[in-house]
Coordinates of C-alpha atoms in Angstrom, one line a residue:
M1 CA -23.6 -3.9 3.4
T2 CA -25.9 -3.3 6.4
K3 CA -24.9 -1.0 9.3
Q4 CA -24.7 -3.9 11.6
R5 CA -22.4 -5.8 9.3
W6 CA -20.3 -2.7 8.8
G7 CA -20.0 -2.3 12.5
R8 CA -19.0 -5.9 13.0
T9 CA -16.4 -5.6 10.3
L10 CA -14.9 -2.4 11.7
F11 CA -14.7 -3.8 15.2
A12 CA -13.1 -7.0 13.9
V13 CA -10.5 -5.0 12.0
Y14 CA -9.6 -2.4 14.6
G15 CA -10.5 -4.2 17.9
P16 CA -7.7 -6.8 17.7
T17 CA -5.3 -4.2 16.3
L18 CA -5.9 -2.0 19.4
M19 CA -5.5 -5.0 21.8
A20 CA -2.3 -6.3 20.1
S21 CA -0.7 -2.9 19.9
I22 CA -1.4 -2.2 23.6
G23 CA 0.5 -5.4 24.4
F24 CA 3.2 -4.6 22.0
G25 CA 3.5 -1.0 23.3
A26 CA 3.6 -2.3 26.9
V27 CA 6.7 -4.5 26.5
I28 CA 8.9 -3.0 23.8
P29 CA 10.1 -0.2 26.1
L30 CA 10.8 -2.8 28.7
V31 CA 12.8 -5.2 26.7
A32 CA 16.1 -3.4 27.3
I33 CA 15.3 -3.0 31.0
Q34 CA 14.4 -6.7 31.4
A35 CA 17.6 -7.7 29.6
R36 CA 19.7 -5.5 31.9
A37 CA 17.9 -7.0 34.9
L38 CA 18.9 -10.5 33.6
G39 CA 22.5 -9.5 33.5
A40 CA 23.0 -8.2 29.9
S41 CA 25.5 -5.4 29.1
V42 CA 24.2 -2.2 27.6
G43 CA 25.3 -3.2 24.1
L44 CA 23.7 -6.7 24.4
A45 CA 20.4 -5.1 25.7
A46 CA 20.3 -2.8 22.7
F47 CA 20.9 -5.7 20.4
I48 CA 18.1 -7.8 21.9
T49 CA 15.8 -4.8 21.5
A50 CA 16.8 -4.4 17.9
L51 CA 15.9 -8.1 17.2
N52 CA 12.3 -7.1 16.9
A53 CA 12.7 -4.7 14.0
L54 CA 15.2 -7.2 12.3
A55 CA 12.7 -10.0 12.6
Q56 CA 9.9 -7.9 11.1
V57 CA 12.0 -7.3 7.9
M58 CA 13.1 -11.0 7.8
G59 CA 9.5 -12.1 8.3
D60 CA 7.8 -10.0 5.7
L61 CA 8.2 -12.4 2.7
P62 CA 7.3 -15.5 4.7
A63 CA 4.3 -13.6 6.1
G64 CA 2.9 -13.4 2.6
I65 CA 3.0 -17.1 2.2
V66 CA 1.4 -17.7 5.6
A67 CA -1.5 -15.2 4.8
D68 CA -2.0 -16.8 1.4
R69 CA -2.1 -20.4 2.8
L70 CA -4.1 -19.8 5.9
G71 CA -6.2 -16.8 4.8
E72 CA -6.0 -13.4 6.4
K73 CA -8.3 -14.2 9.3
Y74 CA -6.5 -17.3 10.5
A75 CA -3.1 -15.9 9.9
I76 CA -3.9 -13.1 12.4
V77 CA -5.2 -15.6 14.9
A78 CA -2.1 -17.8 14.6
A79 CA 0.2 -14.8 14.9
C80 CA -1.6 -13.6 18.1
L81 CA -1.6 -17.1 19.7
I82 CA 2.2 -17.5 19.0
D83 CA 2.8 -14.1 20.5
T84 CA 0.9 -15.2 23.6
C85 CA 3.1 -18.2 23.9
T86 CA 6.3 -16.2 23.5
M87 CA 5.3 -13.8 26.2
A88 CA 4.4 -16.7 28.5
M89 CA 7.9 -18.1 27.8
V90 CA 9.5 -14.9 29.0
F91 CA 7.3 -14.9 32.1
V92 CA 8.1 -18.5 33.0
A93 CA 11.7 -18.9 31.9
R94 CA 13.3 -15.5 32.8
S95 CA 16.6 -16.0 30.9
L96 CA 18.4 -13.8 28.4
I97 CA 18.3 -16.5 25.7
V98 CA 14.5 -17.0 26.1
L99 CA 14.0 -13.2 26.1
A100 CA 16.0 -12.8 22.9
I101 CA 14.1 -15.6 21.2
A102 CA 10.8 -14.2 22.3
V103 CA 11.6 -10.7 21.0
F104 CA 12.6 -12.2 17.7
L105 CA 9.5 -14.3 17.5
Q106 CA 7.4 -11.3 18.4
G107 CA 8.9 -9.5 15.4
L108 CA 8.0 -12.4 13.1
T109 CA 4.4 -12.5 14.4
A110 CA 4.1 -8.7 14.0
A111 CA 5.1 -9.1 10.3
V112 CA 2.3 -11.7 9.8
F113 CA -0.2 -9.7 11.7
S114 CA 0.5 -6.4 9.8
L115 CA 0.6 -8.1 6.4
A116 CA -2.7 -10.0 7.0
R117 CA -4.4 -6.9 8.4
Q118 CA -3.3 -4.8 5.4
T119 CA -4.5 -7.5 2.9
Y120 CA -7.9 -7.9 4.7
I121 CA -8.6 -4.1 4.6
T122 CA -7.5 -4.0 0.9
E123 CA -10.0 -6.7 0.1
R124 CA -12.8 -5.7 2.4
I125 CA -13.0 -1.9 2.4
P126 CA -14.2 0.0 -0.7
V127 CA -11.5 2.0 -2.6
H128 CA -13.1 5.3 -1.9
W129 CA -12.7 4.6 1.9
R130 CA -9.3 2.9 1.6
A131 CA -7.0 5.7 2.7
R132 CA -9.2 6.5 5.7
A133 CA -9.3 2.9 6.6
M134 CA -5.5 2.5 6.4
S135 CA -4.8 5.8 8.2
T136 CA -7.2 4.8 10.9
L137 CA -5.4 1.5 11.2
G138 CA -2.1 3.4 11.7
G139 CA -3.9 5.7 14.2
V140 CA -5.2 2.7 16.2
F141 CA -1.6 1.3 16.4
R142 CA -0.5 4.7 17.7
I143 CA -3.2 4.8 20.3
G144 CA -2.2 1.3 21.4
W145 CA 1.4 2.3 21.7
F146 CA 0.3 5.2 23.8
I147 CA -1.9 3.2 26.1
G148 CA 0.5 0.2 26.4
P149 CA 3.3 1.9 28.4
L150 CA 0.7 3.4 30.7
A151 CA -0.9 0.0 31.3
A152 CA 2.6 -1.5 31.8
A153 CA 3.5 1.1 34.4
A154 CA 0.3 0.2 36.3
V155 CA 1.1 -3.5 36.1
I156 CA 4.7 -3.0 37.3
T157 CA 3.6 -0.8 40.2
R158 CA 1.1 -3.4 41.3
W159 CA 3.2 -6.5 40.7
D160 CA 6.6 -6.5 39.0
L161 CA 8.4 -5.9 35.7
I162 CA 8.1 -9.5 34.4
T163 CA 4.3 -9.4 34.9
A164 CA 4.1 -6.8 32.1
F165 CA 5.1 -9.5 29.6
C166 CA 2.3 -11.7 30.9
F167 CA -0.1 -8.7 30.4
A168 CA 1.1 -8.4 26.8
G169 CA 0.5 -12.1 26.2
A170 CA -3.1 -11.7 27.6
M171 CA -3.8 -8.8 25.2
S172 CA -2.6 -10.9 22.2
F173 CA -4.8 -13.8 23.3
L174 CA -7.8 -11.4 23.5
A175 CA -6.9 -10.1 20.0
A176 CA -7.0 -13.7 18.7
V177 CA -10.4 -14.4 20.3
V178 CA -11.9 -11.2 18.8
T179 CA -10.4 -11.9 15.4
L180 CA -12.3 -15.2 15.3
A181 CA -15.4 -13.0 15.1
M182 CA -14.1 -11.2 12.0
P183 CA -16.2 -11.8 8.9
S184 CA -14.6 -13.9 6.3
L185 CA -14.1 -12.4 2.8
P186 CA -16.9 -13.0 0.3
G187 CA -16.7 -16.5 -1.0
E188 CA -13.9 -17.5 1.4
P189 CA -14.5 -20.8 3.2
T190 CA -14.2 -20.7 7.0
G191 CA -12.8 -23.0 9.6
L192 CA -10.5 -26.0 9.0
R193 CA -12.4 -26.9 5.8
G194 CA -11.5 -23.5 4.4
I195 CA -7.8 -23.9 5.3
R196 CA -7.6 -27.3 3.8
Q197 CA -9.3 -26.0 0.6
R198 CA -6.8 -23.2 0.4
Q199 CA -3.9 -25.7 0.5
Q200 CA -5.3 -27.3 -2.6
E201 CA -5.6 -24.1 -4.6
D202 CA -2.9 -22.7 -6.9
H203 CA -0.6 -20.4 -4.9
P204 CA 1.7 -18.1 -6.9
A205 CA 5.4 -18.1 -6.0
T206 CA 6.5 -15.0 -4.1
F207 CA 9.5 -14.2 -6.2
D208 CA 7.5 -14.7 -9.4
I209 CA 5.0 -12.0 -8.2
L210 CA 7.8 -9.7 -7.2
R211 CA 9.5 -10.1 -10.5
Q212 CA 6.3 -9.3 -12.4
H213 CA 5.8 -6.1 -10.4
R214 CA 9.5 -5.1 -10.0
H215 CA 8.9 -1.8 -11.7
V216 CA 6.5 -0.7 -8.9
L217 CA 8.7 -2.0 -6.2
L218 CA 11.9 -0.4 -7.5
T219 CA 10.2 3.0 -8.1
L220 CA 7.4 3.6 -5.7
G221 CA 8.7 1.1 -3.2
V222 CA 12.0 2.8 -3.0
G223 CA 10.3 6.2 -2.4
C224 CA 8.3 4.7 0.4
L225 CA 11.5 3.3 1.9
C226 CA 12.8 6.9 2.0
L227 CA 9.6 8.1 3.6
M228 CA 9.7 5.4 6.3
L229 CA 13.3 6.1 6.9
I230 CA 12.6 9.8 7.6
R231 CA 9.6 9.0 9.8
S232 CA 11.5 6.5 12.0
V233 CA 14.4 8.9 12.6
R234 CA 12.3 11.2 14.8
Q235 CA 12.2 8.5 17.6
T236 CA 16.0 8.5 17.8
I237 CA 17.2 12.0 17.0
I238 CA 14.9 14.1 19.0
P239 CA 15.8 12.5 22.4
L240 CA 19.5 12.6 21.5
W241 CA 19.3 16.2 20.4
C242 CA 17.5 17.2 23.7
E243 CA 20.1 15.3 25.7
A244 CA 23.0 17.0 23.8
H245 CA 21.5 20.5 24.8
G246 CA 21.1 19.7 28.5
I247 CA 17.3 19.4 28.4
S248 CA 16.1 17.3 31.3
P249 CA 14.6 13.8 30.8
A250 CA 11.2 15.1 32.0
A251 CA 11.2 18.0 29.5
T252 CA 12.4 15.6 26.8
S253 CA 9.5 13.3 27.5
L254 CA 7.1 16.2 27.4
I255 CA 8.5 17.4 24.0
Y256 CA 8.2 13.9 22.6
S257 CA 4.7 13.4 24.0
I258 CA 3.5 16.7 22.4
S259 CA 5.0 15.5 19.1
M260 CA 3.2 12.2 19.5
G261 CA 0.0 14.0 20.1
F262 CA -0.1 15.1 16.5
D263 CA 0.2 11.4 15.5
V264 CA -3.0 10.6 17.3
L265 CA -5.0 13.7 16.3
L266 CA -4.2 13.9 12.5
F267 CA -4.4 10.4 11.2
F268 CA -8.0 10.6 10.0
P269 CA -7.7 14.1 8.3
G270 CA -4.7 12.7 6.5
G271 CA -6.7 9.7 5.2
W272 CA -9.5 12.0 4.2
I273 CA -7.1 14.1 2.1
M274 CA -5.7 11.0 0.4
D275 CA -9.2 9.8 -0.5
R276 CA -10.5 13.2 -1.6
F277 CA -7.5 14.6 -3.4
G278 CA -5.1 11.8 -4.0
R279 CA -2.1 10.1 -2.4
W280 CA 0.4 12.5 -3.9
F281 CA -1.0 15.4 -1.8
V282 CA 0.0 13.7 1.4
S283 CA 3.1 11.7 0.6
V284 CA 5.1 14.4 -1.1
P285 CA 4.4 17.3 1.2
T286 CA 4.9 15.1 4.2
I287 CA 8.4 13.9 3.3
A288 CA 9.4 17.4 2.2
V289 CA 8.3 19.0 5.5
M290 CA 9.9 16.4 7.6
S291 CA 13.2 16.5 5.6
L292 CA 13.3 20.3 6.0
C293 CA 12.7 19.9 9.7
L294 CA 15.7 17.6 10.0
L295 CA 17.8 20.0 8.0
A296 CA 16.8 22.8 10.4
L297 CA 17.2 20.8 13.6
P298 CA 20.9 21.8 14.0
L299 CA 19.8 25.4 14.2
S300 CA 17.6 24.7 17.2
H301 CA 19.3 25.1 20.6
T302 CA 16.5 25.8 23.1
A303 CA 13.7 23.7 24.4
G304 CA 11.2 25.9 22.6
T305 CA 12.8 25.6 19.2
I306 CA 13.5 21.9 19.5
A307 CA 9.8 21.4 20.5
L308 CA 8.7 23.4 17.4
V309 CA 10.8 21.1 15.1
A310 CA 9.5 18.0 17.0
C311 CA 5.9 19.2 16.6
L312 CA 6.4 19.7 12.8
L313 CA 7.9 16.3 12.6
G314 CA 4.9 14.9 14.5
F315 CA 2.5 16.8 12.2
G316 CA 4.1 15.2 9.1
N317 CA 4.1 11.7 10.7
G318 CA 0.5 12.0 11.8
V319 CA -0.9 13.3 8.5
S320 CA 0.9 10.6 6.6
S321 CA -0.4 7.8 8.8
G322 CA -1.3 4.8 6.6
I323 CA 0.2 6.3 3.4
V324 CA 2.6 3.4 2.8
N325 CA -0.1 0.8 3.3
T326 CA -2.5 2.7 1.1
L327 CA 0.0 3.0 -1.8
G328 CA 0.8 -0.7 -1.4
A329 CA -2.9 -1.6 -1.5
D330 CA -3.5 0.6 -4.6
M331 CA -0.6 -1.1 -6.5
S332 CA -1.4 -4.6 -5.4
P333 CA -2.7 -7.1 -8.0
S334 CA -5.7 -9.3 -7.5
Y335 CA -3.7 -12.4 -8.1
G336 CA -0.8 -12.8 -5.7
R337 CA -1.8 -9.9 -3.5
P338 CA -0.4 -11.3 -0.2
Q339 CA 2.9 -12.0 -1.9
F340 CA 3.1 -8.6 -3.5
L341 CA 2.2 -6.8 -0.2
A342 CA 4.9 -8.9 1.6
G343 CA 7.5 -7.6 -0.8
W344 CA 6.1 -4.1 -0.5
R345 CA 6.4 -4.3 3.3
V346 CA 10.1 -5.2 3.0
F347 CA 10.7 -1.7 1.7
G348 CA 8.6 0.0 4.4
D349 CA 10.0 -2.0 7.3
G350 CA 13.5 -1.9 5.9
G351 CA 13.3 1.9 5.8
A352 CA 12.0 2.0 9.4
A353 CA 14.9 -0.2 10.5
L354 CA 17.5 1.7 8.5
G355 CA 16.8 5.2 9.8
P356 CA 18.0 4.7 13.4
L357 CA 21.1 2.8 12.1
I358 CA 22.0 5.7 9.8
V359 CA 21.7 8.2 12.7
S360 CA 23.8 5.9 15.0
A361 CA 26.5 5.4 12.4
A362 CA 26.7 9.0 11.3
T363 CA 26.8 10.3 14.9
A364 CA 29.6 7.8 15.8
L365 CA 31.7 8.7 12.7
V366 CA 31.1 12.5 12.5
S367 CA 28.5 14.2 14.8
L368 CA 24.8 14.3 15.6
P369 CA 24.2 17.5 13.6
F370 CA 25.8 15.8 10.6
A371 CA 23.4 12.8 11.1
S372 CA 20.4 15.1 11.0
I373 CA 21.6 16.9 7.9
L374 CA 22.5 13.6 6.2
V375 CA 19.0 12.1 6.8
G376 CA 17.4 15.4 5.8
A377 CA 19.3 15.3 2.5
I378 CA 18.2 11.7 1.9
G379 CA 14.6 12.9 2.6
L380 CA 14.9 15.6 0.0
A381 CA 16.1 13.1 -2.6
G382 CA 13.1 10.9 -1.6
T383 CA 10.8 13.9 -2.1
G384 CA 11.8 14.2 -5.7
W385 CA 11.5 10.5 -6.2
L386 CA 8.0 10.3 -4.7
A387 CA 6.9 13.4 -6.6
R388 CA 7.7 11.6 -9.8
Y389 CA 6.2 8.2 -9.1
V390 CA 3.2 8.7 -6.8
P391 CA 0.0 9.1 -8.9
H392 CA -1.6 12.6 -8.6
Q393 CA -5.2 11.3 -9.0
V394 CA -7.1 9.0 -6.7
V395 CA -6.8 5.5 -8.2
P396 CA -10.2 4.4 -9.5
D397 CA -11.7 1.1 -8.4
E398 CA -10.9 -1.9 -10.7
A399 CA -8.6 0.4 -12.8
E400 CA -5.2 -0.5 -14.0
V401 CA -2.4 1.9 -13.1
T402 CA 1.1 2.4 -14.2
V403 CA 3.8 4.2 -12.2
G404 CA 6.2 6.2 -14.2
A405 CA 7.4 9.8 -14.9
G406 CA 4.8 12.3 -13.8
G407 CA 3.1 9.7 -11.6
G408 CA -0.3 9.8 -13.4
P409 CA -2.3 6.6 -13.8
G410 CA -2.8 5.2 -17.2
P411 CA -3.1 1.9 -19.1
E412 CA -0.8 -0.8 -18.2
P413 CA 1.4 -1.8 -21.2
S414 CA 3.4 -4.6 -19.5
G415 CA 3.3 -6.7 -16.4
D416 CA 5.6 -4.5 -14.3
A417 CA 3.0 -2.2 -12.8
S418 CA 0.1 -3.8 -11.2
T419 CA -3.7 -3.9 -11.3
R420 CA -5.0 -2.7 -8.1
G421 CA -7.8 -5.2 -8.1

């Protein structure tokens, strides 16, 4: 592939991702505030905010069907255009019901966008660059989530809160336009003719694909659920722990920002380690370190010690950027890849949604220190699980892998583990 074509491919992959994530990052912190402004109670505002994560989990399996029927490129375009319309609905209607519907729809479109983007990179990027491509994708999302709130603050200062939703819709529309410039996969028809041709092709049933590869999903997928659970907890437990120890909101924001800095700085080194030495050497150390940090959090009582724990959590989260997507791509079969990755994303998104719920329930029933210890213990169990099932070696291109005790790749004796393709 020529340098010009490579440049076009990379811009088409990461450009729309950056634009869409800026829009997403701009409005997600504002959903609860807008709900309160429209008259919602604190509990209802929290529920409306949680609809986004719930919709992503519910939308993962249908997203596989959409990507398979439309193709990755046009699935992304459709998701961005629908997101544009939902943000316009919020801007025009300004009601709680419309806000709740828009947040839910945005979660569904995020599921389609993420699945299609993962499938496209899996197909388009050579395997020896895959982890770096996936980790960079995660890094671009983080950069967008960092820029988004800053852009929203500027928009709100110049106009008002509701205009930030219009800004988010505009970013999604730009993402759709840029995606149209994305190169199609080799041999894939383009335009409406290509979509009609895809409708006439044989499409595997989602549950048939998931049943064929159930061994991978119930072993490596469960381990990734634990990893995503640990990674998502940081966003909830660090602010709560700071508040419980009398640390000011400004200092809490500073601690969290420093922790987030590691996310932005370390995503590419993590991808390089995965490509050079193997996925095991990022996934297992990451979940182990983050679990130990959560177990140690109850011992921290000052801003300095809490910041140290937060930075170590950020280090683990940054280095492991893209690991779940990379492992899913490695395990995905050539036939039925969108359907497999849709099932794979249910585990990852499910873990991300489950983490804050566990913290909330454990804190309400017992205490916040107990919640930290409980999640840390779950993480240690997940460490052992991943240590067993993640392959130690880099998966070779066009090789067949099996996931079992010891985690090493080998010939596939049955249909349960999948050809990476």
